[in-house]
Short mmCIF file of C-alpha atoms in Angstrom, two decimals:
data_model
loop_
_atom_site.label_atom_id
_atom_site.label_comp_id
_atom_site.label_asym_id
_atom_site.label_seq_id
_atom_site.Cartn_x
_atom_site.Cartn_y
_atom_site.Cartn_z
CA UNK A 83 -190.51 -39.64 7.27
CA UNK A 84 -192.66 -36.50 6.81
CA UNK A 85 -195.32 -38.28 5.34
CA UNK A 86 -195.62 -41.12 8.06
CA UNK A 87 -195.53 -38.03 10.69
CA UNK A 88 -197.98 -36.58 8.75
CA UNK A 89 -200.33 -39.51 8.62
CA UNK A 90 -199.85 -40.37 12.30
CA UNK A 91 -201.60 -37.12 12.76
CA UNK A 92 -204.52 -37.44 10.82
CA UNK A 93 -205.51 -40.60 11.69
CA UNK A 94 -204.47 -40.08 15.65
CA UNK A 95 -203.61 -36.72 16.35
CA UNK A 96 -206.62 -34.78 15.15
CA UNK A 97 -209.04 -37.03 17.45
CA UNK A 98 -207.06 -36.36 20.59
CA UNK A 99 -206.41 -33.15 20.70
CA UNK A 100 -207.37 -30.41 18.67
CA UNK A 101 -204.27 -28.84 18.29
CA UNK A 102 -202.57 -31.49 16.36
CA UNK A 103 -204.91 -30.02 13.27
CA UNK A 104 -202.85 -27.32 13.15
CA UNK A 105 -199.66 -29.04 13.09
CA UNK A 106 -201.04 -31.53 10.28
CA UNK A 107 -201.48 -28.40 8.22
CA UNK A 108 -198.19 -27.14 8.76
CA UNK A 109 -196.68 -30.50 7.53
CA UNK A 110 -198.80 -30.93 5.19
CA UNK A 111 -197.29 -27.17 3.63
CA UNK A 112 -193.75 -28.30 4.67
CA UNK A 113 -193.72 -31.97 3.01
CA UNK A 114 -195.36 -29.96 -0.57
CA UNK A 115 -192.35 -27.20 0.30
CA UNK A 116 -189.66 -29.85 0.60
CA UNK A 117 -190.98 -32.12 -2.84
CA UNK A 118 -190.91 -28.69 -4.70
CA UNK A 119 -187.30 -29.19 -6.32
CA UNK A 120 -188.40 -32.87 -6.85
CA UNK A 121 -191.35 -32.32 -8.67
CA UNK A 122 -189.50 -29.51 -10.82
CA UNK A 123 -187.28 -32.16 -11.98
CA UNK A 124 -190.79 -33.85 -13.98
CA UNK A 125 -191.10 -33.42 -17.42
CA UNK A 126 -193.99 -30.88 -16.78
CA UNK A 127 -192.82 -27.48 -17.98
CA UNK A 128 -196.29 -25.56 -17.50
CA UNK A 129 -196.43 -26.63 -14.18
CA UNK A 130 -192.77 -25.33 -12.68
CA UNK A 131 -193.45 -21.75 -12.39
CA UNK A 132 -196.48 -22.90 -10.35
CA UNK A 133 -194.97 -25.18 -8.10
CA UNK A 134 -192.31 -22.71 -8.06
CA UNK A 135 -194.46 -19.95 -6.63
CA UNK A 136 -197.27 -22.36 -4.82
CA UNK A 137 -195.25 -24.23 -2.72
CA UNK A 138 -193.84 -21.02 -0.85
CA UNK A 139 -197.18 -19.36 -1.27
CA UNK A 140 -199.00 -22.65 0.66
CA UNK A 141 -196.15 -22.61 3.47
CA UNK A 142 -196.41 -18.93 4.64
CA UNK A 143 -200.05 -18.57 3.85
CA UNK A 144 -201.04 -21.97 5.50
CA UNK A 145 -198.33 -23.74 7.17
CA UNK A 146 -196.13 -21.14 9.25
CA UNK A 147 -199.44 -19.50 10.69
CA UNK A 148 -200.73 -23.00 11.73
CA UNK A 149 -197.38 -23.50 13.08
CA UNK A 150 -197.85 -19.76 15.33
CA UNK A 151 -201.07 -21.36 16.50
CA UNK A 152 -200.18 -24.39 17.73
CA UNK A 153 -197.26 -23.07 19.77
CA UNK A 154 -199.73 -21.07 21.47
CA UNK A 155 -202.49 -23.43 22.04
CA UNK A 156 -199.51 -25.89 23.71
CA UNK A 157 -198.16 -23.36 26.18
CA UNK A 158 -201.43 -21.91 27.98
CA UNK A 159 -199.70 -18.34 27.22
CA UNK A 160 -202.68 -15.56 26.60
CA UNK A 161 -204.10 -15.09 22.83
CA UNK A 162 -206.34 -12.93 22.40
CA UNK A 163 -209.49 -14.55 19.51
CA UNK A 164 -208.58 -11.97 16.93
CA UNK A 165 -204.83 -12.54 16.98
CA UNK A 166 -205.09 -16.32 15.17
CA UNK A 167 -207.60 -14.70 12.22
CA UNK A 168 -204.80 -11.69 12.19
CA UNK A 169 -201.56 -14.20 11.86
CA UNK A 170 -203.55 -15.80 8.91
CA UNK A 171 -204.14 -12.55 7.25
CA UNK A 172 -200.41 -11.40 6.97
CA UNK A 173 -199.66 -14.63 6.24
CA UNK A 174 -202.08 -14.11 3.16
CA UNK A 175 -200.95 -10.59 2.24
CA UNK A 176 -197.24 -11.66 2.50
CA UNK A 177 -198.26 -14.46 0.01
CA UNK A 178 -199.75 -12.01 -2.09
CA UNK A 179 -197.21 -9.80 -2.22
CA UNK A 180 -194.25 -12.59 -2.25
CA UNK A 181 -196.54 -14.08 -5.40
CA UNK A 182 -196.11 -10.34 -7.32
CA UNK A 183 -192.57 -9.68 -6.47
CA UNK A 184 -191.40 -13.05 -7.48
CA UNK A 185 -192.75 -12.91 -10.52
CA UNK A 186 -191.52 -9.87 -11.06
CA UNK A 187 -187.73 -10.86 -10.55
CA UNK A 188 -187.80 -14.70 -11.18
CA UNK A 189 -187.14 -14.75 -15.38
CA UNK A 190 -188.44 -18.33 -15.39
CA UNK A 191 -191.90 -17.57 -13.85
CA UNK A 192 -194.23 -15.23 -15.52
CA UNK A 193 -197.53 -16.65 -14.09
CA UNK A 194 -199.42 -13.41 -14.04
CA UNK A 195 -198.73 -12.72 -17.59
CA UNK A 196 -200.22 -16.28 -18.45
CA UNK A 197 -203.27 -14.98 -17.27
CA UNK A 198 -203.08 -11.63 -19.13
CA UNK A 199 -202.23 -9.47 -15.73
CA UNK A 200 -199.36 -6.92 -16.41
CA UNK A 201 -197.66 -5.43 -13.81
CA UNK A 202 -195.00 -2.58 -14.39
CA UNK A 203 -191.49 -3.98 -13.09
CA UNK A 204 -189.71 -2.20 -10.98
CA UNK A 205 -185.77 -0.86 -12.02
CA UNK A 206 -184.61 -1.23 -8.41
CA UNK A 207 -186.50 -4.41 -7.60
CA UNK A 208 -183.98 -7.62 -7.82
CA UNK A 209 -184.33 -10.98 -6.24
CA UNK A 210 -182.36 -10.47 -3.57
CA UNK A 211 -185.44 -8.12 -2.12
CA UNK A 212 -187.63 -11.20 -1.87
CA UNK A 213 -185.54 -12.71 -0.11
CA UNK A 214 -184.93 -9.97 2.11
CA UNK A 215 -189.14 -10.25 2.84
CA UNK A 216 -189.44 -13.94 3.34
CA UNK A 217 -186.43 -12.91 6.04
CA UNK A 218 -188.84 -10.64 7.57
CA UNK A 219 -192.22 -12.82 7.24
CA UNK A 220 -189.76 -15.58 9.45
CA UNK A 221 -189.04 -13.02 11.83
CA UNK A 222 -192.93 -12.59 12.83
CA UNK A 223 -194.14 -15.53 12.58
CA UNK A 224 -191.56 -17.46 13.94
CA UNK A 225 -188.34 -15.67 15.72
CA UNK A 226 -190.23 -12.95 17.76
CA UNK A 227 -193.24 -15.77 19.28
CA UNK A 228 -190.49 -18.25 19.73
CA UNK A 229 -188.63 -15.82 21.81
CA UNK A 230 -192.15 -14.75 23.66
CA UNK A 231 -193.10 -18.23 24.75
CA UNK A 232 -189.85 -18.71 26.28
CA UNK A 233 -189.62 -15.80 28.37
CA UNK A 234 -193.50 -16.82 29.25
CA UNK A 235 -193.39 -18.22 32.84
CA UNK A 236 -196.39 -19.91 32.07
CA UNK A 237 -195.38 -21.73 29.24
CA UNK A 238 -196.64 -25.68 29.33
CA UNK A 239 -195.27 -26.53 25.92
CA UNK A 240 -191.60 -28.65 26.36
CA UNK A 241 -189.39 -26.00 25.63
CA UNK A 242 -187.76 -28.40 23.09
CA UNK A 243 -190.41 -27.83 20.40
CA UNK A 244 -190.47 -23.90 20.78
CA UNK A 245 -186.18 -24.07 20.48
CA UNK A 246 -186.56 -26.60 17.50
CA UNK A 247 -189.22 -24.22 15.57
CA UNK A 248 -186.58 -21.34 16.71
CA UNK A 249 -183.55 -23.49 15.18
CA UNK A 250 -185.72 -24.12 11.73
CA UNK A 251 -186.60 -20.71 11.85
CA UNK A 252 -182.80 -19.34 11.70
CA UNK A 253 -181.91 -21.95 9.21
CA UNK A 254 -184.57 -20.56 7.01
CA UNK A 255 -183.00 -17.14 7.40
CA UNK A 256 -179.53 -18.11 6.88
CA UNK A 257 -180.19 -20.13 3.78
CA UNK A 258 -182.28 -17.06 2.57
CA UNK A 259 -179.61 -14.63 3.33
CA UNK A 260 -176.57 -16.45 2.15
CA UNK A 261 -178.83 -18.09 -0.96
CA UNK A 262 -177.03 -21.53 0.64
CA UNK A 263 -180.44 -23.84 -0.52
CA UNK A 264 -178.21 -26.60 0.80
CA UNK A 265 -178.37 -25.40 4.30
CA UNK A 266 -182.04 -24.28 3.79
CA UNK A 267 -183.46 -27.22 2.32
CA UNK A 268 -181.31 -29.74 4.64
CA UNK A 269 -181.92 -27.34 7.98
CA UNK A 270 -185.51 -27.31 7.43
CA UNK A 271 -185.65 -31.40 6.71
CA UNK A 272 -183.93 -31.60 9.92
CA UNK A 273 -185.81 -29.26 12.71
CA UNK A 274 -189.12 -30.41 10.49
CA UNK A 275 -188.03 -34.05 11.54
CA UNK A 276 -187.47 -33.21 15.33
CA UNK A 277 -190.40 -31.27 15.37
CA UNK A 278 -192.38 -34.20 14.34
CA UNK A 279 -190.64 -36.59 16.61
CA UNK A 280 -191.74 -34.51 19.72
CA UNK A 281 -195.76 -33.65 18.59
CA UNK A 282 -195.71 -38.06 17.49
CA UNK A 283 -194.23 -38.87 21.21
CA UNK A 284 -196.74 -36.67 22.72
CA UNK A 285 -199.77 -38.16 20.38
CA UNK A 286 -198.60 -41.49 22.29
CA UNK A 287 -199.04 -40.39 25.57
CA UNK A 288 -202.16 -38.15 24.84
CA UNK A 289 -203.63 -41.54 23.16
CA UNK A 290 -202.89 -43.83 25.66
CA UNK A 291 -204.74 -41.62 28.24
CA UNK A 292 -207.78 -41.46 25.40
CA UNK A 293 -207.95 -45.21 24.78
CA UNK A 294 -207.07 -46.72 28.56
CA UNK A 295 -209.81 -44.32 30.64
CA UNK A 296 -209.83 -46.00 34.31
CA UNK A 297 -213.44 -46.02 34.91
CA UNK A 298 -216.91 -45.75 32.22
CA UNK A 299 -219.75 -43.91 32.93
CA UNK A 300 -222.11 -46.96 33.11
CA UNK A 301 -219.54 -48.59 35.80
CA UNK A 302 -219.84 -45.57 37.71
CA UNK A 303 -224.10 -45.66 37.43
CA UNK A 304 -224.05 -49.02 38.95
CA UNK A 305 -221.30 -48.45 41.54
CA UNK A 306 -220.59 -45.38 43.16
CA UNK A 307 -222.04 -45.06 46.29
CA UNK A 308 -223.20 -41.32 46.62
CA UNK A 309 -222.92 -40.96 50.28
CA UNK A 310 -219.20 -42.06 49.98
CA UNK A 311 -217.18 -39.22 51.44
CA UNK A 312 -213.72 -39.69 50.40
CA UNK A 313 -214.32 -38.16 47.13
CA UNK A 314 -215.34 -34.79 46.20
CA UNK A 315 -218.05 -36.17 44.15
CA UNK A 316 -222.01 -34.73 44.45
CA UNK A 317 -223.78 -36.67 41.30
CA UNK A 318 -227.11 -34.36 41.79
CA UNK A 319 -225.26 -30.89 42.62
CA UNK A 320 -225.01 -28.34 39.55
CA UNK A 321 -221.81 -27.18 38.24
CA UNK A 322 -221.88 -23.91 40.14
CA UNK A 323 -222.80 -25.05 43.52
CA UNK A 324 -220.13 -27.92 43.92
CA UNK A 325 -217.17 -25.54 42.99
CA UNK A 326 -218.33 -23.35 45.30
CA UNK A 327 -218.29 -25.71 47.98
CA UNK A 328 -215.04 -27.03 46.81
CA UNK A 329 -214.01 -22.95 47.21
CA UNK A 330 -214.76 -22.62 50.40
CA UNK A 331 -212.68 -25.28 51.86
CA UNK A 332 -209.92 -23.77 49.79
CA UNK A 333 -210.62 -20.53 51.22
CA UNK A 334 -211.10 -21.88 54.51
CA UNK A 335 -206.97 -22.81 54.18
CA UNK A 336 -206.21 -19.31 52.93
CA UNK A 337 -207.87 -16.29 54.37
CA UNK A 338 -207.36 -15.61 57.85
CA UNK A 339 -210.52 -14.76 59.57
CA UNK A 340 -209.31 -11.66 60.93
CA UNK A 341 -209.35 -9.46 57.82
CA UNK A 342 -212.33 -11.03 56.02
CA UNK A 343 -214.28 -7.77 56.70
CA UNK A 344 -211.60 -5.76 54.69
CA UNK A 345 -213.20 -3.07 52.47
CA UNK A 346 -211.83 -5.02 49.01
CA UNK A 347 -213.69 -8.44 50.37
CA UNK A 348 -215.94 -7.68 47.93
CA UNK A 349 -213.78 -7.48 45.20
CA UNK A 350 -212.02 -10.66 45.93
CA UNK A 351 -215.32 -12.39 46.06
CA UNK A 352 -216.33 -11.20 42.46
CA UNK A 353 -212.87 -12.10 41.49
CA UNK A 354 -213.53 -15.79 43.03
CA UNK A 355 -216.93 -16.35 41.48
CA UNK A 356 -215.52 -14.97 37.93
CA UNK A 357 -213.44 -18.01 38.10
CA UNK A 358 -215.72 -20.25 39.48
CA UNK A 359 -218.10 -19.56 36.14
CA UNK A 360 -215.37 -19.32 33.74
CA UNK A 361 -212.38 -21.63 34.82
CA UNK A 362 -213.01 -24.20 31.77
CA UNK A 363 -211.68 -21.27 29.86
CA UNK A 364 -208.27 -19.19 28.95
CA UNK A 365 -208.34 -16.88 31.83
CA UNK A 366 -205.53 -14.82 33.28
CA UNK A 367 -205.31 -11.86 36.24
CA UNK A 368 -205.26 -9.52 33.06
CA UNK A 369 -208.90 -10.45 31.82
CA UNK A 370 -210.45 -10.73 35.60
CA UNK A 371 -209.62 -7.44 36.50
CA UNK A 372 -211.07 -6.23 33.25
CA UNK A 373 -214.35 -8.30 33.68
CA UNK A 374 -214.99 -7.44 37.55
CA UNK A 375 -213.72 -3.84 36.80
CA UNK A 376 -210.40 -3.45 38.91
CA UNK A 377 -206.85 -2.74 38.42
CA UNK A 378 -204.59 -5.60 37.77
CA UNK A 379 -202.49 -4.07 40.40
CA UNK A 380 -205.15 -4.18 43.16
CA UNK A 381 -206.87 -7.48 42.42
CA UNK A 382 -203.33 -8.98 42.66
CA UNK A 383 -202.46 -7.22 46.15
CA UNK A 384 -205.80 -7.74 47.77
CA UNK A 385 -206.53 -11.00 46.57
CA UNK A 386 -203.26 -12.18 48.24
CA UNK A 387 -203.86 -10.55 51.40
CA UNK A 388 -207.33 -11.18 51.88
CA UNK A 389 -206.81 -15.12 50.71
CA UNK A 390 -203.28 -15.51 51.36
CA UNK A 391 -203.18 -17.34 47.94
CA UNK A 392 -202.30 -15.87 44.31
CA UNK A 393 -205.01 -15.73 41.49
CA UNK A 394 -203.43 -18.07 39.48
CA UNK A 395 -202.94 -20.19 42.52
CA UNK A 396 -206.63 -20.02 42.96
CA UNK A 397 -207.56 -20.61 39.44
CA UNK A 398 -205.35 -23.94 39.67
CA UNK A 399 -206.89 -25.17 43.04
CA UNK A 400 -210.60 -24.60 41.49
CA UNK A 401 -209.44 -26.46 37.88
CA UNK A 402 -208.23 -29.01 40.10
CA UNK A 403 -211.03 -29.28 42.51
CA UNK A 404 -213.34 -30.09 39.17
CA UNK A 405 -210.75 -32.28 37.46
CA UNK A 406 -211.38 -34.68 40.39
CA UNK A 407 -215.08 -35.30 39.80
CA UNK A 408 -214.67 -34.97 36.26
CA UNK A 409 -212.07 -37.96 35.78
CA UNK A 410 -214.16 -40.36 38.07
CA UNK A 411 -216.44 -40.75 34.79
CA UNK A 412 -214.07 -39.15 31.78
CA UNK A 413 -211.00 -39.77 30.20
CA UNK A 414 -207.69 -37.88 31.61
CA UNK A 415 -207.58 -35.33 28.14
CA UNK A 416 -211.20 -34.78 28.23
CA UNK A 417 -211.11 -33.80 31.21
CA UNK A 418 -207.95 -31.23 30.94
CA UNK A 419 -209.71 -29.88 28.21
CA UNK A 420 -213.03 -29.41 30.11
CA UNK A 421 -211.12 -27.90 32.91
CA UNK A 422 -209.57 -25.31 31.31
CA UNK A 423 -205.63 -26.75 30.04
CA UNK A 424 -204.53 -26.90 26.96
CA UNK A 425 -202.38 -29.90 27.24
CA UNK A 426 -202.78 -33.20 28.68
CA UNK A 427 -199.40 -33.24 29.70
CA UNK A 428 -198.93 -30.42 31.55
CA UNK A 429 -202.53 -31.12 33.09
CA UNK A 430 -201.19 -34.66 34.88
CA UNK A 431 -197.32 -32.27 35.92
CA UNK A 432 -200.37 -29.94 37.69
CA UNK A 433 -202.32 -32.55 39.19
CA UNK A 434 -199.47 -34.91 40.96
CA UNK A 435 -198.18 -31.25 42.06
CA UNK A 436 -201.07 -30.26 43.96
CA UNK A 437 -202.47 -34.32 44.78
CA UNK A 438 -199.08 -35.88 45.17
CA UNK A 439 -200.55 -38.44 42.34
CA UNK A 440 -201.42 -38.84 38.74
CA UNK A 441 -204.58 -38.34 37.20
CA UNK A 442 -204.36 -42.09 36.54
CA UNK A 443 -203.03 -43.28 39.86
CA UNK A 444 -206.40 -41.18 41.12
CA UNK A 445 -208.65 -43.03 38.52
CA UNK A 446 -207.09 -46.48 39.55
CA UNK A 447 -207.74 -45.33 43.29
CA UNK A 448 -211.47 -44.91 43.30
CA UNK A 449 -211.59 -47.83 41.03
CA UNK A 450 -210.07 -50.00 43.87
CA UNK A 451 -212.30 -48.21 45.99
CA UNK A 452 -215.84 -49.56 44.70
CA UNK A 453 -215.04 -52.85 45.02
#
């Protein structure tokens, strides 16, 4: 089962969305985790203690940080570029450390005296203690941004895949605890197999959207009429200048006339052309206000009054605005991505929220409308 999941993303996954390369990695380290007892069973003595040691090593080093990423990159919830490179690098040291402590208390293991390494044991160091820190690794890299994402109100992701890594995660720490490999082994087959269920279901959908685009570019060449004007489409007009005039009939909805000459107008207007220049990317109220040099707390209450319409409102009418020209000559994920969502998914819930159709239904609509 885990390899077919596994497969399915390398040969789909990986090519329609980039964060299914994260989740091949971690099943990758999971399906080499869950063989380990298997492949101890071999008649290949010289190879146990490093199987033994590796397999753990791979998943907390490799696997369970890929794992931290991809939730993230699924739910549209802030991270900032250091933090993946940081979650690697504990994951590493743990390793490191798990590696010398285990060998340390694990009599069948000795790997860093086969290389001539000795390391001064410990009197109070037992196994029990490394244990106790793969316990602890779980609990970062798994319990605590579980627990985040769900309290996130902007999380995308289904909640069942951040619940299912939560319910591997606390059969991990029971079997650890209680030593019950039974319940570790079998709990971790288990939420693994969900877990791989939901990312292959959403590989379907994500595909289908790749493979089945509405409309080519070539079509569009020798159809579309440019003076057509029931779609927000300028062929010749530059990124820039046809969001802004897709902006200002949004604003045109929102801010009352009668306070545009407000003393923070200015403010609001740097706030609005921040987004209209950097929308394709993972931008929050928190990283506006730092780039146009404001408080959170004012950009927030003047950009409502002045507008009438939240930031992230704003941010969502703009990414929308774009997403229509965009899908008149690209696929439905390419143009999520290009628009500034992580998820394909979660792109089409936005876009039949704010259109009152699907991304498709608005591909199949112009379509109809050439001919």
């Amino acid at each position: 089962m885990f390899i077919f999941a596994f497969g399915s993303l390398v040969l789909k996954g990986i090519k329609v969305e980039r964060v299914h390369s994260y989740y091949a990695v971690f099943f990758l380290t999971v399906i080499f985790y869950l063989y380990g007892p298997l492949l101890n069973s071999l008649p290949i003595e010289g190879a146990r203690p490093y199987i033994h040691l590796g397999r753990t090593v791979l998943l907390f080093a490799l696997g369970i940080p890929s794992l931290f990423v991809a939730l993230f990159m699924r739910t549209g919830c802030f991270l900032a570029k250091p933090t993946p490179c940081l979650v690697y690098l504990f994951g590493i040291i743990w390793s490191v450390i798990y590696f010398v402590l285990s060998d340390l208390t694990h009599p069948k293991t000795q790997v860093l005296a086969d290389f001539g390494m000795t390391v001064i044991p410990f009197g109070w160091l037992v196994r029990n203690h490394v244990y106790y820190l793969q316990i602890i690794a779980i609990l970062i890299l798994m319990i605590l941004p579980c627990v985040y994402l769900l309290l996130c109100k902007k999380t995308n992701v289904s909640v069942l895949e951040i619940k299912t890594v939560l319910g591997l995660a606390c059969v991990m720490i029971a079997g650890n605890a209680y030593q019950n490999w039974v319940l570790y082994y079998l709990g971790t087959s288990v939420f693994a197999a969900i877990l791989g269920w939901s990312i292959l279901k959403d590989i379907q959908i994500s595909k289908a959207d790749v493979e089945d685009p509405a409309v080519t570019k070539q079509h569009l060449d020798d159809h579309v009429d440019v003076e057509d004007k029931t779609y927000p489409f300028i062929p010749q007009a530059t990124l820039q200048n046809s969001l802004v005039s897709s902006a200002s009939t949004l604003n045109s909805a929102h801010c009352p006339s009668s306070i545009q000459s407000n003393l923070n107008s200015e403010m609001v207007e740097n706030a609005k052309q921040y987004v209209l220049l950097h929308f394709s990317k993972n931008i929050n109220i928190d990283i506006i206000a730092v780039e146009i040099g404001v408080s959170r707390s004012n950009l927030i209450k003047h950009f409502k009054q002045l507008t009438g319409n939240t930031i992230n409102n704003y941010i969502t009418d703009v990414r929308i605005e774009r997403a229509k020209q965009l899908l008149i000559t690209q696929s439905i994920t390419a143009t999520a991505y290009e628009v500034g969502f992580n998820n394909s998914n979660y792109f089409t819930t936005v876009f039949k929220k704010k259109t009152n159709i699907t991304p498709k239904q608005f591909q199949k609509n112009h379509t109809q409308a050439l001919f």
